[in-house]
Amino acid sequence: MSCSPFDLRDYYFKDLAENERRLTEVHVKTCAHCREELDRLRGTETALLALPDEEIPQRIGFVSDPVFEASPFRRGWDALWGSAARLGFASAAMLSAALVVFSLTRPVPQAYAPAPAMTSAAMQAAMQTEVSKRLNDAVAQAVAASEARQARQTQDLLAASDRRHALETQAMMVRVQEYLEVEKKHLNTLILASNDAGGGNGEVR
Amino acid sequence: MIFRAVEDADLIRKARRGDVEAYNLLISRWERRVYNYLLRIVANREDALDLSQDVFLKAYQNLRKLDDPARFAPWLYRIAHNEAYSLFRKRRPEGETEELQPETLEGAATVGGNAVFPVELTLAVSSALRKLTADQRETVILKIYQGFKFEEIAEIVAAPVSTVKSRLYTALDLLKTELAPVKAPIKARGVT
């Protein structure tokens, strides 16, 4: 069992990230057990490499045979699509062709038909008519509202006046009553005085 | 005049346009590696050679489907992987999981007639590899012998990277045990 911070076999096959490799390297320098493990791995690899490559007994090669050759069309097609620059050019050419076809075949747009020209005088007259109509309507509405408001105010004033008149009448009646009472008393006084002077009993009731 | 190395991508572009000679040059760069990959999987030289030819023919026919020429190697090995497993299925129609019993590749002990490793070591390695499952062995071959990255192996065998790692590490544990007895005397003889 290895005590290395990372798998020693990954370290041996250089499959660790740089920081992991450095940490493992530091550990291996101080750990005899891990060094032995690495030596065993190295020894196994060396033993495996004792089995050398063999020479191929017969060289492999192909001859240019028309049977295996691509047709000229195919070669041209492959050459076209085998290059990014050519592919770009072909795409641009197709796009241009599509634009030309579209511009030639699209339906002709209908010409814009302007409204029948009106004379400026007629237009001005129509505008004036419309403006005066709207102005009259607005004025009529404002007048009606004002009249209604004034009618309400008049009614209020009349009601107030009636109430004041009634109060004044009532006050005047009270004053007349008082006056009559005073006159009556004065008359009685006069009568009494006359009676005292003439001996008659002419009291007013 | 400027000289520059002809990249695989240049050859692929030419081959796509029907340049057979460019494709032959591409084959010459890869045929030995593909042959040895197949040889270690199918463990039969004739089958490995036939499959190699099929692989390069299919690759030529499908070269236009290769999106990124920089990914040619994993793409080519994916075809080789499919061809090898197609052969397994043909030979094992009843669906057995283990592959054919491979022939012993004694010749692997020499390269160009010169002994490079002791015969007992190459035999021990061949024997140890045979004890792995087909998936484990293929992963070891792609990683140790062919030097692919884990992501590339995952693309070739159509499996997640975690599965690839698991197969490789399990296989290495087994191989470590199997090869331990022969590694010590070899070290003692100065072969590392």
GROMACS .gro file of C-alpha atoms in nm:
model
  397
    1MET     CA    1   0.000   0.000   0.000
    2SER     CA    2   0.153   0.329  -0.105
    3CYS     CA    3   0.174   0.623   0.135
    4SER     CA    4   0.219   0.870  -0.149
    5PRO     CA    5  -0.020   1.168  -0.157
    6PHE     CA    6  -0.108   1.074  -0.515
    7ASP     CA    7  -0.109   0.747  -0.707
    8LEU     CA    8   0.251   0.649  -0.767
    9ARG     CA    9   0.156   0.480  -1.093
   10ASP     CA   10   0.005   0.805  -1.222
   11TYR     CA   11   0.330   0.973  -1.119
   12TYR     CA   12   0.534   0.710  -1.297
   13PHE     CA   13   0.333   0.745  -1.619
   14LYS     CA   14   0.342   1.127  -1.595
   15ASP     CA   15  -0.033   1.157  -1.560
   16LEU     CA   16  -0.041   1.401  -1.269
   17ALA     CA   17  -0.096   1.774  -1.271
   18GLU     CA   18   0.215   1.984  -1.214
   19ASN     CA   19   0.151   2.059  -0.846
   20GLU     CA   20   0.056   1.697  -0.778
   21ARG     CA   21   0.371   1.579  -0.952
   22ARG     CA   22   0.586   1.812  -0.743
   23LEU     CA   23   0.426   1.700  -0.415
   24THR     CA   24   0.473   1.335  -0.508
   25GLU     CA   25   0.831   1.400  -0.610
   26VAL     CA   26   0.907   1.558  -0.273
   27HIS     CA   27   0.742   1.265  -0.098
   28VAL     CA   28   0.931   1.004  -0.298
   29LYS     CA   29   1.263   1.165  -0.210
   30THR     CA   30   1.194   1.106   0.158
   31CYS     CA   31   1.005   0.776   0.141
   32ALA     CA   32   1.207   0.461   0.085
   33HIS     CA   33   0.895   0.249   0.050
   34CYS     CA   34   0.761   0.457  -0.241
   35ARG     CA   35   1.103   0.462  -0.405
   36GLU     CA   36   1.103   0.082  -0.394
   37GLU     CA   37   0.754   0.078  -0.544
   38LEU     CA   38   0.873   0.302  -0.828
   39ASP     CA   39   1.176   0.081  -0.881
   40ARG     CA   40   0.950  -0.220  -0.909
   41LEU     CA   41   0.740  -0.042  -1.171
   42ARG     CA   42   1.051   0.059  -1.361
   43GLY     CA   43   1.182  -0.295  -1.341
   44THR     CA   44   0.857  -0.438  -1.474
   45GLU     CA   45   0.855  -0.194  -1.764
   46THR     CA   46   1.219  -0.273  -1.842
   47ALA     CA   47   1.143  -0.643  -1.838
   48LEU     CA   48   0.847  -0.590  -2.071
   49LEU     CA   49   1.063  -0.393  -2.310
   50ALA     CA   50   1.289  -0.695  -2.334
   51LEU     CA   51   1.039  -0.815  -2.590
   52PRO     CA   52   1.161  -0.621  -2.891
   53ASP     CA   53   0.968  -0.515  -3.200
   54GLU     CA   54   0.990  -0.744  -3.496
   55GLU     CA   55   1.055  -0.636  -3.850
   56ILE     CA   56   0.752  -0.663  -4.071
   57PRO     CA   57   0.807  -0.967  -4.292
   58GLN     CA   58   0.672  -0.796  -4.601
   59ARG     CA   59   0.648  -0.429  -4.678
   60ILE     CA   60   0.301  -0.296  -4.736
   61GLY     CA   61   0.243  -0.075  -5.035
   62PHE     CA   62  -0.026   0.016  -5.279
   63VAL     CA   63  -0.004   0.083  -5.650
   64SER     CA   64  -0.201   0.347  -5.826
   65ASP     CA   65  -0.475   0.144  -5.984
   66PRO     CA   66  -0.759   0.317  -6.167
   67VAL     CA   67  -0.997   0.081  -5.991
   68PHE     CA   68  -0.910   0.240  -5.659
   69GLU     CA   69  -0.871   0.591  -5.788
   70ALA     CA   70  -1.144   0.836  -5.726
   71SER     CA   71  -1.320   0.977  -6.030
   72PRO     CA   72  -1.210   1.322  -6.149
   73PHE     CA   73  -1.540   1.463  -6.027
   74ARG     CA   74  -1.489   1.301  -5.688
   75ARG     CA   75  -1.133   1.433  -5.665
   76GLY     CA   76  -1.249   1.781  -5.754
   77TRP     CA   77  -1.532   1.760  -5.506
   78ASP     CA   78  -1.299   1.637  -5.231
   79ALA     CA   79  -1.044   1.903  -5.314
   80LEU     CA   80  -1.315   2.165  -5.287
   81TRP     CA   81  -1.440   2.048  -4.951
   82GLY     CA   82  -1.095   1.957  -4.822
   83SER     CA   83  -0.983   2.314  -4.781
   84ALA     CA   84  -1.122   2.568  -4.539
   85ALA     CA   85  -1.040   2.858  -4.772
   86ARG     CA   86  -1.212   2.693  -5.064
   87LEU     CA   87  -1.503   2.601  -4.845
   88GLY     CA   88  -1.533   2.963  -4.741
   89PHE     CA   89  -1.518   3.076  -5.101
   90ALA     CA   90  -1.782   2.823  -5.200
   91SER     CA   91  -2.006   2.939  -4.916
   92ALA     CA   92  -1.966   3.301  -5.020
   93ALA     CA   93  -2.040   3.210  -5.383
   94MET     CA   94  -2.353   3.022  -5.282
   95LEU     CA   95  -2.467   3.311  -5.067
   96SER     CA   96  -2.413   3.553  -5.355
   97ALA     CA   97  -2.603   3.327  -5.592
   98ALA     CA   98  -2.887   3.299  -5.343
   99LEU     CA   99  -2.903   3.678  -5.313
  100VAL     CA  100  -2.912   3.720  -5.692
  101VAL     CA  101  -3.184   3.457  -5.730
  102PHE     CA  102  -3.384   3.612  -5.451
  103SER     CA  103  -3.355   3.958  -5.597
  104LEU     CA  104  -3.463   3.832  -5.940
  105THR     CA  105  -3.753   3.619  -5.825
  106ARG     CA  106  -3.905   3.810  -5.539
  107PRO     CA  107  -4.247   3.968  -5.612
  108VAL     CA  108  -4.235   4.327  -5.725
  109PRO     CA  109  -4.366   4.543  -5.448
  110GLN     CA  110  -4.680   4.746  -5.526
  111ALA     CA  111  -4.606   5.110  -5.596
  112TYR     CA  112  -4.731   5.336  -5.324
  113ALA     CA  113  -5.045   5.509  -5.440
  114PRO     CA  114  -5.074   5.851  -5.284
  115ALA     CA  115  -5.413   5.982  -5.186
  116PRO     CA  116  -5.573   6.219  -5.437
  117ALA     CA  117  -5.412   6.552  -5.403
  118MET     CA  118  -5.629   6.814  -5.235
  119THR     CA  119  -5.594   7.181  -5.302
  120SER     CA  120  -5.453   7.374  -5.015
  121ALA     CA  121  -5.759   7.602  -5.005
  122ALA     CA  122  -5.997   7.309  -4.976
  123MET     CA  123  -5.779   7.152  -4.716
  124GLN     CA  124  -5.766   7.478  -4.524
  125ALA     CA  125  -6.143   7.518  -4.546
  126ALA     CA  126  -6.198   7.166  -4.424
  127MET     CA  127  -5.960   7.223  -4.142
  128GLN     CA  128  -6.132   7.547  -4.047
  129THR     CA  129  -6.471   7.378  -4.056
  130GLU     CA  130  -6.348   7.101  -3.837
  131VAL     CA  131  -6.177   7.340  -3.598
  132SER     CA  132  -6.478   7.568  -3.570
  133LYS     CA  133  -6.706   7.267  -3.520
  134ARG     CA  134  -6.492   7.139  -3.239
  135LEU     CA  135  -6.458   7.489  -3.096
  136ASN     CA  136  -6.834   7.543  -3.102
  137ASP     CA  137  -6.895   7.213  -2.933
  138ALA     CA  138  -6.643   7.300  -2.663
  139VAL     CA  139  -6.792   7.649  -2.614
  140ALA     CA  140  -7.146   7.509  -2.597
  141GLN     CA  141  -7.040   7.260  -2.336
  142ALA     CA  142  -6.865   7.530  -2.134
  143VAL     CA  143  -7.166   7.766  -2.159
  144ALA     CA  144  -7.406   7.496  -2.052
  145ALA     CA  145  -7.192   7.413  -1.756
  146SER     CA  146  -7.163   7.779  -1.662
  147GLU     CA  147  -7.538   7.835  -1.692
  148ALA     CA  148  -7.610   7.535  -1.477
  149ARG     CA  149  -7.364   7.663  -1.219
  150GLN     CA  150  -7.521   8.010  -1.222
  151ALA     CA  151  -7.873   7.867  -1.193
  152ARG     CA  152  -7.766   7.674  -0.887
  153GLN     CA  153  -7.609   7.985  -0.739
  154THR     CA  154  -7.923   8.190  -0.810
  155GLN     CA  155  -8.142   7.935  -0.649
  156ASP     CA  156  -7.917   7.932  -0.346
  157LEU     CA  157  -7.925   8.312  -0.327
  158LEU     CA  158  -8.303   8.321  -0.360
  159ALA     CA  159  -8.343   8.066  -0.088
  160ALA     CA  160  -8.109   8.265   0.137
  161SER     CA  161  -8.294   8.585   0.057
  162ASP     CA  162  -8.628   8.424   0.134
  163ARG     CA  163  -8.497   8.301   0.463
  164ARG     CA  164  -8.359   8.646   0.549
  165HIS     CA  165  -8.682   8.814   0.440
  166ALA     CA  166  -8.886   8.581   0.660
  167LEU     CA  167  -8.662   8.655   0.954
  168GLU     CA  168  -8.681   9.028   0.891
  169THR     CA  169  -9.060   9.011   0.860
  170GLN     CA  170  -9.079   8.818   1.180
  171ALA     CA  171  -8.854   9.070   1.355
  172MET     CA  172  -9.059   9.358   1.217
  173MET     CA  173  -9.376   9.194   1.338
  174VAL     CA  174  -9.222   9.162   1.681
  175ARG     CA  175  -9.121   9.526   1.673
  176VAL     CA  176  -9.469   9.629   1.558
  177GLN     CA  177  -9.620   9.424   1.833
  178GLU     CA  178  -9.392   9.586   2.084
  179TYR     CA  179  -9.472   9.927   1.944
  180LEU     CA  180  -9.842   9.854   1.965
  181GLU     CA  181  -9.799   9.740   2.322
  182VAL     CA  182  -9.614  10.056   2.408
  183GLU     CA  183  -9.876  10.270   2.234
  184LYS     CA  184 -10.145  10.083   2.411
  185LYS     CA  185  -9.981  10.144   2.741
  186HIS     CA  186  -9.932  10.507   2.654
  187LEU     CA  187 -10.292  10.540   2.556
  188ASN     CA  188 -10.402  10.379   2.878
  189THR     CA  189 -10.184  10.616   3.065
  190LEU     CA  190 -10.343  10.904   2.882
  191ILE     CA  191 -10.688  10.769   2.947
  192LEU     CA  192 -10.614  10.723   3.311
  193ALA     CA  193 -10.481  11.070   3.329
  194SER     CA  194 -10.789  11.204   3.155
  195ASN     CA  195 -11.011  11.011   3.385
  196ASP     CA  196 -10.835  11.140   3.682
  197ALA     CA  197 -10.882  11.488   3.545
  198GLY     CA  198 -11.247  11.441   3.424
  199GLY     CA  199 -11.373  11.175   3.666
  200GLY     CA  200 -11.468  10.932   3.386
  201ASN     CA  201 -11.357  10.574   3.351
  202GLY     CA  202 -11.231  10.557   2.988
  203GLU     CA  203 -10.966  10.279   3.019
  204VAL     CA  204 -10.869  10.123   2.697
  205ARG     CA  205 -10.859   9.743   2.698
  206MET     CA  206   1.496   2.672  -5.102
  207ILE     CA  207   1.361   2.577  -4.762
  208PHE     CA  208   1.373   2.219  -4.641
  209ARG     CA  209   1.133   2.100  -4.383
  210ALA     CA  210   1.023   1.765  -4.254
  211VAL     CA  211   0.722   1.627  -4.431
  212GLU     CA  212   0.458   1.588  -4.167
  213ASP     CA  213   0.206   1.308  -4.160
  214ALA     CA  214  -0.060   1.574  -4.209
  215ASP     CA  215   0.099   1.674  -4.543
  216LEU     CA  216   0.100   1.315  -4.659
  217ILE     CA  217  -0.259   1.270  -4.547
  218ARG     CA  218  -0.367   1.576  -4.744
  219LYS     CA  219  -0.192   1.447  -5.056
  220ALA     CA  220  -0.329   1.097  -5.009
  221ARG     CA  221  -0.678   1.240  -4.979
  222ARG     CA  222  -0.630   1.393  -5.322
  223GLY     CA  223  -0.547   1.049  -5.458
  224ASP     CA  224  -0.168   1.060  -5.427
  225VAL     CA  225  -0.088   0.692  -5.371
  226GLU     CA  226   0.285   0.752  -5.335
  227ALA     CA  227   0.225   0.991  -5.049
  228TYR     CA  228   0.012   0.726  -4.884
  229ASN     CA  229   0.283   0.464  -4.936
  230LEU     CA  230   0.525   0.695  -4.761
  231LEU     CA  231   0.278   0.730  -4.476
  232ILE     CA  232   0.249   0.351  -4.457
  233SER     CA  233   0.625   0.313  -4.441
  234ARG     CA  234   0.623   0.532  -4.131
  235TRP     CA  235   0.361   0.332  -3.948
  236GLU     CA  236   0.362  -0.025  -4.080
  237ARG     CA  237   0.621  -0.161  -3.834
  238ARG     CA  238   0.445  -0.020  -3.531
  239VAL     CA  239   0.100  -0.133  -3.644
  240TYR     CA  240   0.233  -0.478  -3.734
  241ASN     CA  241   0.392  -0.523  -3.390
  242TYR     CA  242   0.080  -0.399  -3.214
  243LEU     CA  243  -0.128  -0.652  -3.403
  244LEU     CA  244   0.134  -0.923  -3.359
  245ARG     CA  245   0.124  -0.883  -2.982
  246ILE     CA  246  -0.255  -0.890  -2.982
  247VAL     CA  247  -0.319  -1.181  -3.218
  248ALA     CA  248   0.021  -1.349  -3.152
  249ASN     CA  249   0.042  -1.483  -3.505
  250ARG     CA  250   0.269  -1.335  -3.770
  251GLU     CA  251   0.055  -1.423  -4.072
  252ASP     CA  252  -0.258  -1.288  -3.910
  253ALA     CA  253  -0.072  -0.976  -3.802
  254LEU     CA  254   0.054  -0.913  -4.155
  255ASP     CA  255  -0.286  -0.975  -4.315
  256LEU     CA  256  -0.453  -0.752  -4.062
  257SER     CA  257  -0.192  -0.481  -4.118
  258GLN     CA  258  -0.267  -0.478  -4.489
  259ASP     CA  259  -0.639  -0.462  -4.420
  260VAL     CA  260  -0.586  -0.181  -4.174
  261PHE     CA  261  -0.396   0.036  -4.421
  262LEU     CA  262  -0.644  -0.036  -4.698
  263LYS     CA  263  -0.937   0.063  -4.478
  264ALA     CA  264  -0.751   0.367  -4.360
  265TYR     CA  265  -0.695   0.475  -4.721
  266GLN     CA  266  -1.059   0.422  -4.808
  267ASN     CA  267  -1.173   0.621  -4.504
  268LEU     CA  268  -0.905   0.886  -4.500
  269ARG     CA  269  -1.159   1.155  -4.585
  270LYS     CA  270  -1.348   1.075  -4.264
  271LEU     CA  271  -1.048   1.167  -4.054
  272ASP     CA  272  -1.144   1.509  -3.918
  273ASP     CA  273  -0.810   1.608  -3.767
  274PRO     CA  274  -0.493   1.482  -3.938
  275ALA     CA  275  -0.308   1.538  -3.608
  276ARG     CA  276  -0.517   1.253  -3.463
  277PHE     CA  277  -0.405   1.011  -3.732
  278ALA     CA  278  -0.224   0.768  -3.494
  279PRO     CA  279  -0.515   0.698  -3.256
  280TRP     CA  280  -0.750   0.685  -3.555
  281LEU     CA  281  -0.528   0.430  -3.733
  282TYR     CA  282  -0.494   0.218  -3.420
  283ARG     CA  283  -0.869   0.231  -3.369
  284ILE     CA  284  -0.906   0.066  -3.710
  285ALA     CA  285  -0.638  -0.188  -3.615
  286HIS     CA  286  -0.814  -0.259  -3.285
  287ASN     CA  287  -1.143  -0.316  -3.467
  288GLU     CA  288  -0.980  -0.546  -3.721
  289ALA     CA  289  -0.812  -0.754  -3.450
  290TYR     CA  290  -1.130  -0.791  -3.246
  291SER     CA  291  -1.323  -0.869  -3.561
  292LEU     CA  292  -1.079  -1.156  -3.618
  293PHE     CA  293  -1.128  -1.273  -3.258
  294ARG     CA  294  -1.502  -1.279  -3.307
  295LYS     CA  295  -1.468  -1.469  -3.634
  296ARG     CA  296  -1.249  -1.730  -3.472
  297ARG     CA  297  -1.461  -1.749  -3.157
  298PRO     CA  298  -1.821  -1.740  -3.278
  299GLU     CA  299  -1.948  -1.894  -2.956
  300GLY     CA  300  -1.841  -1.581  -2.765
  301GLU     CA  301  -1.554  -1.700  -2.554
  302THR     CA  302  -1.380  -1.414  -2.382
  303GLU     CA  303  -1.022  -1.529  -2.408
  304GLU     CA  304  -0.830  -1.497  -2.729
  305LEU     CA  305  -0.649  -1.756  -2.937
  306GLN     CA  306  -0.367  -1.948  -2.788
  307PRO     CA  307  -0.073  -1.757  -2.933
  308GLU     CA  308   0.224  -1.915  -3.092
  309THR     CA  309   0.550  -1.878  -2.906
  310LEU     CA  310   0.751  -1.592  -3.049
  311GLU     CA  311   1.097  -1.717  -2.984
  312GLY     CA  312   1.233  -1.495  -3.256
  313ALA     CA  313   1.155  -1.195  -3.041
  314ALA     CA  314   1.474  -1.252  -2.850
  315THR     CA  315   1.684  -1.123  -3.138
  316VAL     CA  316   1.685  -0.806  -3.340
  317GLY     CA  317   1.874  -0.812  -3.664
  318GLY     CA  318   2.039  -1.137  -3.563
  319ASN     CA  319   2.194  -0.989  -3.251
  320ALA     CA  320   2.088  -1.111  -2.912
  321VAL     CA  321   1.966  -0.813  -2.714
  322PHE     CA  322   1.800  -0.977  -2.414
  323PRO     CA  323   1.840  -1.320  -2.265
  324VAL     CA  324   1.607  -1.571  -2.420
  325GLU     CA  325   1.463  -1.669  -2.084
  326LEU     CA  326   1.351  -1.311  -2.022
  327THR     CA  327   1.172  -1.273  -2.354
  328LEU     CA  328   1.006  -1.608  -2.302
  329ALA     CA  329   0.905  -1.508  -1.951
  330VAL     CA  330   0.759  -1.181  -2.078
  331SER     CA  331   0.570  -1.358  -2.358
  332SER     CA  332   0.436  -1.606  -2.108
  333ALA     CA  333   0.340  -1.336  -1.858
  334LEU     CA  334   0.161  -1.134  -2.126
  335ARG     CA  335  -0.037  -1.443  -2.225
  336LYS     CA  336  -0.170  -1.467  -1.870
  337LEU     CA  337  -0.339  -1.129  -1.897
  338THR     CA  338  -0.687  -1.082  -2.035
  339ALA     CA  339  -0.709  -0.953  -2.391
  340ASP     CA  340  -0.813  -0.608  -2.270
  341GLN     CA  341  -0.532  -0.588  -2.016
  342ARG     CA  342  -0.274  -0.707  -2.267
  343GLU     CA  343  -0.387  -0.458  -2.529
  344THR     CA  344  -0.364  -0.174  -2.278
  345VAL     CA  345  -0.011  -0.279  -2.179
  346ILE     CA  346   0.089  -0.296  -2.546
  347LEU     CA  347  -0.056   0.046  -2.626
  348LYS     CA  348   0.101   0.211  -2.321
  349ILE     CA  349   0.435   0.036  -2.276
  350TYR     CA  350   0.523  -0.064  -2.632
  351GLN     CA  351   0.341   0.199  -2.836
  352GLY     CA  352   0.372   0.489  -2.593
  353PHE     CA  353   0.023   0.630  -2.628
  354LYS     CA  354  -0.128   0.868  -2.375
  355PHE     CA  355  -0.415   0.743  -2.163
  356GLU     CA  356  -0.663   0.960  -2.353
  357GLU     CA  357  -0.546   0.819  -2.685
  358ILE     CA  358  -0.572   0.462  -2.558
  359ALA     CA  359  -0.923   0.538  -2.438
  360GLU     CA  360  -1.006   0.658  -2.791
  361ILE     CA  361  -0.854   0.349  -2.951
  362VAL     CA  362  -1.026   0.091  -2.732
  363ALA     CA  363  -1.343   0.300  -2.692
  364ALA     CA  364  -1.339   0.292  -2.312
  365PRO     CA  365  -1.317   0.559  -2.042
  366VAL     CA  366  -0.972   0.671  -1.926
  367SER     CA  367  -1.046   0.536  -1.577
  368THR     CA  368  -1.111   0.191  -1.724
  369VAL     CA  369  -0.790   0.209  -1.925
  370LYS     CA  370  -0.591   0.297  -1.614
  371SER     CA  371  -0.756   0.026  -1.412
  372ARG     CA  372  -0.673  -0.234  -1.679
  373LEU     CA  373  -0.312  -0.118  -1.704
  374TYR     CA  374  -0.245  -0.102  -1.332
  375THR     CA  375  -0.404  -0.441  -1.265
  376ALA     CA  376  -0.199  -0.587  -1.549
  377LEU     CA  377   0.121  -0.434  -1.417
  378ASP     CA  378   0.056  -0.578  -1.071
  379LEU     CA  379   0.016  -0.921  -1.227
  380LEU     CA  380   0.322  -0.880  -1.447
  381LYS     CA  381   0.526  -0.760  -1.153
  382THR     CA  382   0.451  -1.084  -0.972
  383GLU     CA  383   0.506  -1.298  -1.280
  384LEU     CA  384   0.833  -1.136  -1.381
  385ALA     CA  385   0.984  -1.093  -1.034
  386PRO     CA  386   1.174  -1.424  -1.042
  387VAL     CA  387   1.341  -1.348  -1.375
  388LYS     CA  388   1.416  -0.981  -1.313
  389ALA     CA  389   1.657  -1.046  -1.028
  390PRO     CA  390   1.904  -1.267  -1.219
  391ILE     CA  391   1.887  -1.029  -1.514
  392LYS     CA  392   1.977  -0.736  -1.294
  393ALA     CA  393   2.257  -0.939  -1.151
  394ARG     CA  394   2.383  -0.985  -1.507
  395GLY     CA  395   2.375  -0.612  -1.566
  396VAL     CA  396   2.073  -0.577  -1.791
  397THR     CA  397   1.845  -0.298  -1.674
   0.00000   0.00000   0.00000
